[in-house]
Amino acid sequence: MELPFISLLPYGILFIISAVSLSYLINKHKYSLSSLNNLPPGNTGLPLIGESLEFLTTGQKGQPEKFILDRMAKFSSKVFKTSLFCEPTAVFCGAAGNKFLFSNENKLVTAWWPDSVNKIFPSSQQTSSQEESKKMRKLFPLFFKPESLQRYISVMDVIAQRHLASDWEGKQEVSVFPLAKTYTFWLACRLFLSMEDPEEVQKFAKPFNDLAAGIISIPIDLPWTPFNRGVKASKVVHKELLKIIKQRKIDLAENKASPTQDILSHMLTTADDNGQCMKEIDIADKILGLLVGGHDTASAAITFIVKYLAELPHVYNKLLEGKIKLQYACIYILANTYIYICVCVCVCVIKHCWMTEQREIAKTKTPGELLNWEDIQRMRYSWNVACEVMRVAPPLQGAFREAMTEFNYAGFTIPKGWKLYWSANTTHKNPECFPEPENFDPSRFEGDGPAPYTFVPFGGGPRMCPGKEYARLEILVFFHNLVKKFRWEKLLPKEMIIVDPMPIPSKGLPIRLHPHEAA
């Protein structure tokens, strides 16, 4: 699971200013003069706090790419140094930088997360978060394989329909982001825990949201901080999860539950290399990790697909009409949106359009018939649109690694212990990787699609998000049901997008719904 670390909470400022860090002084002393003489170009900023404030505030202003792209232009397009959160940091840029980090996982680099992760997940205090991550990656490949997920498509369809019926239908206006979180969390609880009752799911939602916010917060344990709320919420959620785990063990023993019905049963019945099954607290932690990893990022992606379809009405209209010809539409996206640009949208000879694609699938279904794997495979253009949205507004902005040993990259020395950061924006917004990157163009993903290591919304290499296919299914199933029922328009054209730690609309993206007339 990749955890972004761009927490933009105001408590970060207090932490940074007050952090006269002993660990910083130790780290500074550790690096030999020979290493310091050949570091990547860059600026480490102010003593102790480095460039952390600018790194945080550019995201708060809705321009997370600015910090990275400005330094790429000034220092190096391959790698530059900075200082973030009292840690000397090398930022790896471009497809080559992504490839190097992803390909050298557990060889030269390893995952790194803030201390808050270890404190909120109790079992990871006994073993490192890196070791826990390795265990999870060995445990879940079979469950998240496309062939394994196929049997859950109908379940996803049912939940999407129930969600729209309860929270969208009959309403003139809704806020998209909170509802997207409701949908993805409900779906995760159903598939991971077989939790069916919406009220039971909702009991989890509030403490879970506090827990998720605490994981990526500055670890200051004071009553008014997100970290403190996250620690308290962790205890509440763990207590509830342990009740569910104990009951599932009883149900499995009495053959009231199946070993293959969900991830929880899979964990309880799968032994490690030594023939040992996981402890209950470890299972609770791993379930939480899955919920966190698959919840906020998918919610952000869904929200931005709704946002961009609302902002591109000319494209949406052509898709609705199903016309196949060359059209150009200039759409002015106002200031304070995720990007400030004039988008020239080119919809070129599209064989399968978003709306017509979904309508054609709907025509093949009898009343009450649910989606299946073949339907998902026909949603090629819909997924191209989703991918282009994730290119423009990547839900995972980037992630940190740590140098396991001293090594050379691009002619520069990277000392052992340095933090290493990769950012999706070094390729997603790079004209060398995506020509005219300011243009919204789903055709980029036709054929073979982007070059390797340029499109990285799910990371890459051995640490590519294992839930990538799960995310694709939950997004496509949701939008199949949404576009069948509604058109929509934004209520706040100037709504600001902030990054905290992923891009989210500051007001939740309120929209006005326009139900399609019954045929």
Short mmCIF file of C-alpha atoms in Angstrom, two decimals:
data_model
loop_
_atom_site.label_atom_id
_atom_site.label_comp_id
_atom_site.label_asym_id
_atom_site.label_seq_id
_atom_site.Cartn_x
_atom_site.Cartn_y
_atom_site.Cartn_z
CA MET A 1 0.00 0.00 0.00
CA GLU A 2 1.40 3.38 -0.99
CA LEU A 3 0.80 6.07 1.62
CA PRO A 4 1.17 9.64 0.36
CA PHE A 5 2.83 12.01 2.80
CA ILE A 6 1.78 15.52 1.88
CA SER A 7 -0.33 16.25 4.94
CA LEU A 8 -1.33 19.87 4.72
CA LEU A 9 -2.77 20.31 8.16
CA PRO A 10 -1.86 23.48 10.03
CA TYR A 11 -0.43 21.41 12.86
CA GLY A 12 2.43 20.58 10.53
CA ILE A 13 3.65 24.14 10.80
CA LEU A 14 3.79 23.92 14.59
CA PHE A 15 5.66 20.65 14.35
CA ILE A 16 8.17 21.91 11.81
CA ILE A 17 8.96 25.14 13.64
CA SER A 18 9.37 23.38 17.00
CA ALA A 19 11.29 20.38 15.66
CA VAL A 20 14.83 21.02 16.86
CA SER A 21 15.37 17.42 16.05
CA LEU A 22 18.10 15.32 17.59
CA SER A 23 17.62 12.77 14.79
CA TYR A 24 18.33 15.50 12.27
CA LEU A 25 21.66 16.28 13.92
CA ILE A 26 22.57 12.60 14.05
CA ASN A 27 21.71 12.11 10.39
CA LYS A 28 23.67 15.20 9.44
CA HIS A 29 26.74 13.85 11.23
CA LYS A 30 26.44 10.42 9.59
CA TYR A 31 27.07 11.52 6.04
CA SER A 32 30.73 11.61 5.06
CA LEU A 33 32.30 14.60 3.37
CA SER A 34 32.88 12.55 0.24
CA SER A 35 29.17 11.96 -0.07
CA LEU A 36 28.30 15.57 0.63
CA ASN A 37 30.60 16.75 -2.13
CA ASN A 38 28.67 14.89 -4.81
CA LEU A 39 25.06 15.30 -3.80
CA PRO A 40 22.39 16.15 -6.38
CA PRO A 41 21.89 19.88 -7.04
CA GLY A 42 19.18 21.61 -5.09
CA ASN A 43 18.38 23.71 -2.06
CA THR A 44 17.87 22.39 1.46
CA GLY A 45 16.14 25.59 2.57
CA LEU A 46 16.07 26.86 6.12
CA PRO A 47 17.84 25.10 9.00
CA LEU A 48 15.85 22.16 10.33
CA ILE A 49 12.54 22.94 8.58
CA GLY A 50 14.13 22.84 5.14
CA GLU A 51 11.61 23.46 2.36
CA SER A 52 8.74 21.73 4.12
CA LEU A 53 6.52 24.81 4.35
CA GLU A 54 6.60 25.45 0.62
CA PHE A 55 6.11 21.75 -0.09
CA LEU A 56 2.97 21.84 2.08
CA THR A 57 1.54 25.19 1.05
CA THR A 58 1.70 24.61 -2.72
CA GLY A 59 -0.63 21.67 -2.21
CA GLN A 60 -2.86 23.75 0.05
CA LYS A 61 -3.14 26.27 -2.80
CA GLY A 62 -4.10 23.56 -5.27
CA GLN A 63 -0.77 23.46 -7.12
CA PRO A 64 1.06 20.40 -5.74
CA GLU A 65 3.09 20.03 -8.93
CA LYS A 66 4.59 23.53 -8.61
CA PHE A 67 7.10 22.60 -5.90
CA ILE A 68 8.44 19.73 -8.01
CA LEU A 69 8.30 21.24 -11.50
CA ASP A 70 9.93 24.54 -10.43
CA ARG A 71 12.92 22.68 -9.02
CA MET A 72 13.17 20.37 -11.99
CA ALA A 73 13.51 23.45 -14.20
CA LYS A 74 15.97 25.18 -11.86
CA PHE A 75 18.22 22.31 -10.74
CA SER A 76 17.80 19.06 -12.65
CA SER A 77 15.13 17.18 -14.56
CA LYS A 78 16.55 13.88 -13.23
CA VAL A 79 17.09 14.28 -9.48
CA PHE A 80 17.39 17.17 -7.04
CA LYS A 81 17.92 17.47 -3.31
CA THR A 82 15.75 19.20 -0.76
CA SER A 83 14.92 18.85 2.94
CA LEU A 84 11.44 17.77 3.97
CA PHE A 85 10.13 17.13 7.49
CA CYS A 86 13.62 17.32 9.00
CA GLU A 87 14.85 14.69 6.55
CA PRO A 88 17.41 15.12 3.75
CA THR A 89 15.51 14.12 0.63
CA ALA A 90 16.29 13.36 -2.99
CA VAL A 91 13.41 13.81 -5.43
CA PHE A 92 13.62 11.41 -8.38
CA CYS A 93 12.06 12.79 -11.55
CA GLY A 94 10.68 11.51 -14.81
CA ALA A 95 10.13 8.02 -16.14
CA ALA A 96 13.78 7.09 -15.54
CA GLY A 97 13.53 8.11 -11.88
CA ASN A 98 10.30 6.14 -11.44
CA LYS A 99 11.84 3.09 -13.08
CA PHE A 100 14.93 3.26 -10.89
CA LEU A 101 12.97 3.46 -7.63
CA PHE A 102 10.34 0.91 -8.59
CA SER A 103 12.89 -1.56 -9.97
CA ASN A 104 15.19 -1.36 -6.95
CA GLU A 105 12.58 -1.99 -4.29
CA ASN A 106 14.13 -4.01 -1.44
CA LYS A 107 17.51 -3.87 -3.23
CA LEU A 108 18.66 -0.27 -2.90
CA VAL A 109 15.49 1.34 -1.55
CA THR A 110 12.67 0.37 0.77
CA ALA A 111 9.28 1.80 1.64
CA TRP A 112 9.18 4.57 4.21
CA TRP A 113 6.22 5.91 6.14
CA PRO A 114 5.86 8.44 8.94
CA ASP A 115 6.01 7.34 12.57
CA SER A 116 2.26 7.87 12.81
CA VAL A 117 1.73 4.64 10.84
CA ASN A 118 3.53 2.53 13.44
CA LYS A 119 1.66 4.20 16.29
CA ILE A 120 -1.81 3.82 14.82
CA PHE A 121 -1.27 0.22 13.68
CA PRO A 122 -0.36 -1.66 16.91
CA SER A 123 1.07 -4.83 15.36
CA SER A 124 3.50 -2.86 13.21
CA GLN A 125 5.25 -1.73 16.39
CA GLN A 126 6.45 -5.30 16.87
CA THR A 127 7.77 -5.56 13.32
CA SER A 128 8.66 -2.75 10.95
CA SER A 129 6.00 -1.31 8.66
CA GLN A 130 8.19 -2.47 5.78
CA GLU A 131 7.99 -6.08 7.00
CA GLU A 132 4.23 -5.80 7.42
CA SER A 133 3.98 -4.52 3.86
CA LYS A 134 5.91 -7.54 2.55
CA LYS A 135 3.58 -9.90 4.41
CA MET A 136 0.52 -8.22 2.91
CA ARG A 137 1.90 -8.49 -0.60
CA LYS A 138 2.43 -12.22 -0.19
CA LEU A 139 -1.04 -12.68 1.25
CA PHE A 140 -3.30 -10.95 -1.28
CA PRO A 141 -2.16 -11.57 -4.86
CA LEU A 142 -4.68 -14.34 -5.45
CA PHE A 143 -7.63 -12.36 -4.09
CA PHE A 144 -6.90 -9.26 -6.21
CA LYS A 145 -6.21 -11.07 -9.48
CA PRO A 146 -8.74 -10.18 -12.22
CA GLU A 147 -9.99 -13.76 -12.45
CA SER A 148 -10.65 -13.77 -8.70
CA LEU A 149 -12.44 -10.42 -8.72
CA GLN A 150 -14.79 -11.40 -11.53
CA ARG A 151 -17.18 -13.09 -9.14
CA TYR A 152 -17.61 -9.83 -7.18
CA ILE A 153 -18.75 -7.67 -10.12
CA SER A 154 -22.42 -8.47 -9.51
CA VAL A 155 -21.98 -7.58 -5.81
CA MET A 156 -20.41 -4.26 -6.81
CA ASP A 157 -23.32 -3.61 -9.16
CA VAL A 158 -25.88 -4.26 -6.44
CA ILE A 159 -24.13 -1.94 -3.99
CA ALA A 160 -23.74 0.81 -6.61
CA GLN A 161 -27.46 0.60 -7.41
CA ARG A 162 -28.43 0.63 -3.73
CA HIS A 163 -26.10 3.56 -3.07
CA LEU A 164 -27.54 5.65 -5.90
CA ALA A 165 -31.09 4.77 -4.87
CA SER A 166 -30.56 5.81 -1.26
CA ASP A 167 -28.23 8.82 -1.61
CA TRP A 168 -28.70 10.27 -5.14
CA GLU A 169 -32.14 9.55 -6.52
CA GLY A 170 -34.87 12.01 -5.61
CA LYS A 171 -32.31 14.73 -4.82
CA GLN A 172 -31.72 17.86 -6.87
CA GLU A 173 -28.27 18.56 -5.42
CA VAL A 174 -25.60 16.37 -3.85
CA SER A 175 -21.98 16.71 -2.73
CA VAL A 176 -19.95 14.17 -4.66
CA PHE A 177 -16.86 13.56 -2.53
CA PRO A 178 -18.65 12.54 0.71
CA LEU A 179 -20.96 10.27 -1.29
CA ALA A 180 -18.05 8.73 -3.20
CA LYS A 181 -16.44 7.91 0.15
CA THR A 182 -19.70 6.35 1.33
CA TYR A 183 -19.84 4.13 -1.77
CA THR A 184 -16.22 2.97 -1.70
CA PHE A 185 -16.29 2.31 2.05
CA TRP A 186 -19.55 0.37 1.83
CA LEU A 187 -18.14 -1.69 -1.01
CA ALA A 188 -14.89 -2.40 0.84
CA CYS A 189 -16.75 -3.45 4.00
CA ARG A 190 -18.91 -5.81 1.95
CA LEU A 191 -16.09 -7.45 -0.01
CA PHE A 192 -13.48 -7.55 2.74
CA LEU A 193 -15.75 -8.30 5.73
CA SER A 194 -19.07 -9.46 4.24
CA MET A 195 -20.69 -6.56 6.07
CA GLU A 196 -24.13 -6.12 4.48
CA ASP A 197 -26.06 -3.73 6.73
CA PRO A 198 -25.59 -0.04 5.70
CA GLU A 199 -26.19 1.06 9.28
CA GLU A 200 -23.44 -1.25 10.51
CA VAL A 201 -21.13 0.16 7.84
CA GLN A 202 -21.99 3.70 8.88
CA LYS A 203 -20.98 2.93 12.49
CA PHE A 204 -17.50 2.26 11.17
CA ALA A 205 -17.34 5.28 8.90
CA LYS A 206 -16.82 8.12 11.40
CA PRO A 207 -14.02 6.57 13.48
CA PHE A 208 -12.49 5.14 10.31
CA ASN A 209 -12.30 8.59 8.70
CA ASP A 210 -10.58 9.96 11.82
CA LEU A 211 -8.17 7.02 11.77
CA ALA A 212 -7.34 7.52 8.08
CA ALA A 213 -6.65 11.21 8.65
CA GLY A 214 -4.41 10.40 11.61
CA ILE A 215 -2.22 8.00 9.62
CA ILE A 216 -0.99 10.76 7.33
CA SER A 217 -0.80 13.50 9.94
CA ILE A 218 2.11 14.96 11.88
CA PRO A 219 2.55 12.66 14.94
CA ILE A 220 1.86 15.23 17.68
CA ASP A 221 -0.18 13.50 20.37
CA LEU A 222 -2.17 16.45 21.73
CA PRO A 223 -5.96 16.42 22.22
CA TRP A 224 -6.72 18.82 19.36
CA THR A 225 -4.54 17.19 16.70
CA PRO A 226 -5.61 14.80 13.91
CA PHE A 227 -2.98 12.35 15.12
CA ASN A 228 -4.53 12.18 18.60
CA ARG A 229 -7.99 11.67 17.10
CA GLY A 230 -6.53 9.01 14.83
CA VAL A 231 -5.01 7.08 17.75
CA LYS A 232 -8.30 7.17 19.65
CA ALA A 233 -10.25 6.14 16.55
CA SER A 234 -7.79 3.30 15.96
CA LYS A 235 -8.69 1.81 19.34
CA VAL A 236 -12.42 2.05 18.57
CA VAL A 237 -12.09 0.49 15.12
CA HIS A 238 -9.74 -2.25 16.33
CA LYS A 239 -12.20 -3.16 19.10
CA GLU A 240 -15.05 -3.52 16.59
CA LEU A 241 -12.89 -5.44 14.13
CA LEU A 242 -11.76 -7.88 16.80
CA LYS A 243 -15.41 -8.63 17.61
CA ILE A 244 -16.04 -9.39 13.93
CA ILE A 245 -12.90 -11.54 13.70
CA LYS A 246 -13.79 -13.60 16.78
CA GLN A 247 -17.32 -14.20 15.49
CA ARG A 248 -16.01 -15.18 12.05
CA LYS A 249 -13.68 -17.77 13.65
CA ILE A 250 -16.72 -19.29 15.36
CA ASP A 251 -18.73 -19.24 12.12
CA LEU A 252 -15.89 -20.92 10.21
CA ALA A 253 -15.59 -23.63 12.85
CA GLU A 254 -19.35 -24.28 12.64
CA ASN A 255 -19.37 -24.14 8.82
CA LYS A 256 -21.59 -21.08 8.88
CA ALA A 257 -19.01 -19.13 6.85
CA SER A 258 -16.91 -20.06 3.84
CA PRO A 259 -13.09 -19.89 3.80
CA THR A 260 -13.34 -18.14 0.41
CA GLN A 261 -16.19 -15.72 1.01
CA ASP A 262 -14.01 -12.66 1.62
CA ILE A 263 -10.54 -11.46 2.61
CA LEU A 264 -11.24 -11.90 6.32
CA SER A 265 -11.94 -15.61 5.90
CA HIS A 266 -8.91 -15.89 3.64
CA MET A 267 -6.69 -14.40 6.37
CA LEU A 268 -8.10 -16.62 9.09
CA THR A 269 -7.53 -19.80 7.10
CA THR A 270 -4.18 -19.03 5.43
CA ALA A 271 -0.94 -20.04 7.13
CA ASP A 272 2.47 -18.46 6.61
CA ASP A 273 5.66 -20.24 5.50
CA ASN A 274 6.04 -21.64 9.02
CA GLY A 275 2.53 -23.03 9.14
CA GLN A 276 1.34 -20.32 11.53
CA CYS A 277 -1.92 -18.41 11.10
CA MET A 278 -1.99 -14.71 11.84
CA LYS A 279 -2.94 -13.33 15.21
CA GLU A 280 -6.24 -11.52 15.51
CA ILE A 281 -4.64 -8.12 16.10
CA ASP A 282 -2.49 -8.58 12.98
CA ILE A 283 -5.54 -9.43 10.93
CA ALA A 284 -7.31 -6.33 12.25
CA ASP A 285 -4.34 -4.17 11.20
CA LYS A 286 -4.22 -5.65 7.72
CA ILE A 287 -7.94 -5.22 7.18
CA LEU A 288 -7.52 -1.60 8.20
CA GLY A 289 -4.63 -1.21 5.79
CA LEU A 290 -6.77 -2.50 2.94
CA LEU A 291 -9.65 -0.22 3.87
CA VAL A 292 -7.35 2.81 3.96
CA GLY A 293 -5.56 1.88 0.75
CA GLY A 294 -8.73 1.33 -1.25
CA HIS A 295 -10.96 4.01 0.20
CA ASP A 296 -9.69 7.59 -0.16
CA THR A 297 -7.83 7.15 -3.46
CA ALA A 298 -10.80 5.55 -5.23
CA SER A 299 -13.12 8.18 -3.75
CA ALA A 300 -10.88 10.96 -5.10
CA ALA A 301 -10.72 9.35 -8.54
CA ILE A 302 -14.51 9.01 -8.74
CA THR A 303 -14.97 12.61 -7.62
CA PHE A 304 -12.64 13.97 -10.28
CA ILE A 305 -14.25 11.95 -13.06
CA VAL A 306 -17.57 13.57 -12.11
CA LYS A 307 -15.81 16.96 -11.98
CA TYR A 308 -14.20 16.76 -15.39
CA LEU A 309 -17.27 15.39 -17.14
CA ALA A 310 -19.19 18.36 -15.72
CA GLU A 311 -16.49 20.78 -16.92
CA LEU A 312 -16.42 19.32 -20.44
CA PRO A 313 -20.07 19.66 -21.53
CA HIS A 314 -19.22 19.86 -25.23
CA VAL A 315 -17.46 16.52 -25.04
CA TYR A 316 -20.24 15.03 -22.93
CA ASN A 317 -22.86 16.21 -25.44
CA LYS A 318 -21.01 14.64 -28.35
CA LEU A 319 -20.71 11.42 -26.41
CA LEU A 320 -24.42 11.53 -25.64
CA GLU A 321 -25.28 12.10 -29.30
CA GLY A 322 -22.84 9.39 -30.37
CA LYS A 323 -21.45 11.43 -33.28
CA ILE A 324 -18.13 10.24 -34.66
CA LYS A 325 -16.28 13.14 -36.17
CA LEU A 326 -13.57 15.63 -35.32
CA GLN A 327 -14.70 18.25 -32.84
CA TYR A 328 -12.84 20.93 -30.99
CA ALA A 329 -14.14 22.62 -27.90
CA CYS A 330 -12.38 25.20 -25.84
CA ILE A 331 -13.38 24.94 -22.25
CA TYR A 332 -12.15 27.55 -19.85
CA ILE A 333 -11.49 26.05 -16.46
CA LEU A 334 -11.54 28.90 -13.98
CA ALA A 335 -8.87 29.88 -11.50
CA ASN A 336 -8.33 27.84 -8.34
CA THR A 337 -9.24 24.58 -10.03
CA TYR A 338 -6.70 21.79 -10.00
CA ILE A 339 -5.09 23.33 -13.07
CA TYR A 340 -5.53 26.83 -14.43
CA ILE A 341 -5.67 26.32 -18.16
CA CYS A 342 -7.59 26.69 -21.34
CA VAL A 343 -8.22 23.13 -22.42
CA CYS A 344 -8.50 22.40 -26.11
CA VAL A 345 -10.31 19.11 -26.21
CA CYS A 346 -9.94 17.00 -29.31
CA VAL A 347 -12.45 14.18 -29.63
CA CYS A 348 -11.07 12.30 -32.64
CA VAL A 349 -12.87 9.50 -34.45
CA ILE A 350 -13.95 7.78 -31.24
CA LYS A 351 -15.42 4.40 -32.02
CA HIS A 352 -16.70 3.73 -28.51
CA CYS A 353 -17.88 6.82 -26.64
CA TRP A 354 -18.52 7.09 -22.93
CA MET A 355 -22.28 7.50 -23.02
CA THR A 356 -22.99 5.37 -26.07
CA GLU A 357 -20.67 2.68 -24.70
CA GLN A 358 -22.60 2.49 -21.45
CA ARG A 359 -25.99 2.66 -23.20
CA GLU A 360 -25.04 -0.17 -25.54
CA ILE A 361 -24.13 -2.31 -22.53
CA ALA A 362 -27.37 -1.39 -20.80
CA LYS A 363 -29.39 -2.41 -23.89
CA THR A 364 -28.04 -5.96 -23.65
CA LYS A 365 -29.28 -6.42 -20.09
CA THR A 366 -32.69 -7.78 -19.18
CA PRO A 367 -34.54 -6.13 -16.26
CA GLY A 368 -32.71 -6.96 -13.05
CA GLU A 369 -29.72 -8.53 -14.83
CA LEU A 370 -26.43 -7.47 -13.26
CA LEU A 371 -23.12 -6.53 -14.84
CA ASN A 372 -20.60 -9.25 -15.58
CA TRP A 373 -16.95 -9.54 -16.63
CA GLU A 374 -17.75 -9.29 -20.34
CA ASP A 375 -19.56 -5.98 -19.74
CA ILE A 376 -16.55 -4.57 -17.91
CA GLN A 377 -14.26 -5.57 -20.77
CA ARG A 378 -16.43 -3.57 -23.18
CA MET A 379 -15.93 -0.36 -21.17
CA ARG A 380 -12.65 0.49 -22.89
CA TYR A 381 -13.35 4.13 -23.64
CA SER A 382 -14.86 4.69 -20.20
CA TRP A 383 -11.62 3.46 -18.61
CA ASN A 384 -9.59 5.67 -20.97
CA VAL A 385 -11.55 8.67 -19.66
CA ALA A 386 -10.94 7.55 -16.06
CA CYS A 387 -7.20 7.14 -16.76
CA GLU A 388 -6.96 10.59 -18.32
CA VAL A 389 -8.66 12.05 -15.24
CA MET A 390 -6.13 10.26 -13.01
CA ARG A 391 -3.31 11.61 -15.18
CA VAL A 392 -4.52 15.20 -14.77
CA ALA A 393 -5.48 14.81 -11.10
CA PRO A 394 -3.59 11.78 -9.73
CA PRO A 395 -5.18 10.62 -6.46
CA LEU A 396 -1.75 9.38 -5.34
CA GLN A 397 0.54 12.39 -5.72
CA GLY A 398 3.66 10.42 -4.87
CA ALA A 399 5.31 8.47 -2.09
CA PHE A 400 8.53 8.17 -0.13
CA ARG A 401 11.26 5.56 -0.08
CA GLU A 402 14.41 5.29 2.01
CA ALA A 403 17.92 4.52 0.75
CA MET A 404 19.01 1.17 2.20
CA THR A 405 22.62 1.81 1.23
CA GLU A 406 24.67 4.54 -0.44
CA PHE A 407 24.37 4.43 -4.23
CA ASN A 408 24.93 6.53 -7.33
CA TYR A 409 22.18 7.83 -9.60
CA ALA A 410 22.53 10.11 -12.63
CA GLY A 411 26.14 10.83 -11.63
CA PHE A 412 25.28 11.85 -8.07
CA THR A 413 25.69 10.15 -4.70
CA ILE A 414 22.59 9.30 -2.67
CA PRO A 415 23.64 8.65 0.96
CA LYS A 416 22.28 5.78 3.00
CA GLY A 417 19.26 6.80 5.08
CA TRP A 418 18.17 9.62 2.81
CA LYS A 419 14.49 9.80 2.03
CA LEU A 420 13.62 9.47 -1.65
CA TYR A 421 10.47 10.91 -3.13
CA TRP A 422 8.76 10.18 -6.45
CA SER A 423 5.97 12.35 -7.78
CA ALA A 424 3.38 11.44 -10.39
CA ASN A 425 3.47 15.00 -11.66
CA THR A 426 7.05 14.69 -12.96
CA THR A 427 5.65 12.54 -15.76
CA HIS A 428 1.91 13.22 -15.81
CA LYS A 429 2.47 16.94 -16.48
CA ASN A 430 5.63 16.45 -18.57
CA PRO A 431 5.26 17.19 -22.33
CA GLU A 432 8.03 14.69 -23.06
CA CYS A 433 5.82 11.96 -21.62
CA PHE A 434 2.41 13.34 -22.58
CA PRO A 435 2.41 15.85 -25.48
CA GLU A 436 0.35 18.93 -24.67
CA PRO A 437 -0.24 17.70 -21.12
CA GLU A 438 -2.72 20.52 -20.41
CA ASN A 439 -5.14 18.99 -22.95
CA PHE A 440 -7.74 16.50 -21.77
CA ASP A 441 -7.39 13.67 -24.26
CA PRO A 442 -8.55 10.11 -23.41
CA SER A 443 -7.11 8.84 -26.71
CA ARG A 444 -3.67 8.85 -25.04
CA PHE A 445 -4.66 5.49 -23.58
CA GLU A 446 -5.71 3.79 -26.80
CA GLY A 447 -3.57 1.03 -28.28
CA ASP A 448 -0.44 0.39 -26.25
CA GLY A 449 -1.08 3.51 -24.16
CA PRO A 450 1.60 5.61 -22.41
CA ALA A 451 5.24 4.57 -22.26
CA PRO A 452 6.27 2.47 -19.24
CA TYR A 453 6.78 4.34 -15.94
CA THR A 454 5.09 7.53 -17.22
CA PHE A 455 1.53 6.85 -16.02
CA VAL A 456 1.82 6.00 -12.33
CA PRO A 457 -1.45 6.66 -10.45
CA PHE A 458 -1.02 3.25 -8.81
CA GLY A 459 2.75 3.38 -8.33
CA GLY A 460 4.82 0.81 -10.16
CA GLY A 461 7.22 -2.11 -9.99
CA PRO A 462 6.98 -4.64 -7.13
CA ARG A 463 5.07 -2.06 -5.08
CA MET A 464 2.42 -1.29 -7.67
CA CYS A 465 -0.88 -1.11 -5.82
CA PRO A 466 -2.22 -4.69 -5.61
CA GLY A 467 -5.73 -3.25 -5.67
CA LYS A 468 -5.39 -1.67 -9.13
CA GLU A 469 -7.85 -4.06 -10.76
CA TYR A 470 -10.21 -3.74 -7.80
CA ALA A 471 -10.15 0.06 -8.25
CA ARG A 472 -10.86 -0.29 -11.98
CA LEU A 473 -13.91 -2.44 -11.31
CA GLU A 474 -15.41 -0.28 -8.58
CA ILE A 475 -14.95 2.89 -10.69
CA LEU A 476 -16.42 1.42 -13.89
CA VAL A 477 -19.37 -0.22 -12.12
CA PHE A 478 -20.20 3.04 -10.36
CA PHE A 479 -20.10 5.15 -13.51
CA HIS A 480 -22.09 2.66 -15.54
CA ASN A 481 -24.92 3.15 -13.07
CA LEU A 482 -24.42 6.90 -12.69
CA VAL A 483 -24.45 7.87 -16.36
CA LYS A 484 -27.48 5.67 -17.00
CA LYS A 485 -29.44 7.79 -14.55
CA PHE A 486 -28.08 11.34 -14.59
CA ARG A 487 -26.44 14.27 -16.23
CA TRP A 488 -25.02 16.85 -13.85
CA GLU A 489 -23.54 20.32 -13.54
CA LYS A 490 -21.22 21.91 -11.00
CA LEU A 491 -22.72 24.37 -8.55
CA LEU A 492 -19.41 26.05 -7.70
CA PRO A 493 -17.47 26.71 -10.93
CA LYS A 494 -14.61 28.32 -8.97
CA GLU A 495 -14.40 25.66 -6.26
CA MET A 496 -10.81 25.35 -5.11
CA ILE A 497 -8.99 22.03 -5.19
CA ILE A 498 -6.64 21.36 -2.30
CA VAL A 499 -4.21 18.51 -1.75
CA ASP A 500 -4.47 17.10 1.76
CA PRO A 501 -2.81 14.64 1.09
CA MET A 502 -4.63 13.86 -2.18
CA PRO A 503 -6.54 16.29 -4.39
CA ILE A 504 -10.03 16.96 -3.07
CA PRO A 505 -12.58 19.72 -3.81
CA SER A 506 -12.58 22.13 -0.88
CA LYS A 507 -16.40 22.08 -0.66
CA GLY A 508 -16.92 18.43 -1.60
CA LEU A 509 -17.92 19.12 -5.25
CA PRO A 510 -21.61 20.03 -4.99
CA ILE A 511 -23.50 19.31 -8.23
CA ARG A 512 -27.03 19.63 -9.55
CA LEU A 513 -28.49 16.39 -10.88
CA HIS A 514 -30.57 16.09 -14.04
CA PRO A 515 -32.20 12.64 -14.27
CA HIS A 516 -32.55 11.18 -17.74
CA GLU A 517 -36.10 10.95 -18.95
CA ALA A 518 -37.44 7.41 -19.08
CA ALA A 519 -37.36 5.99 -22.59
#
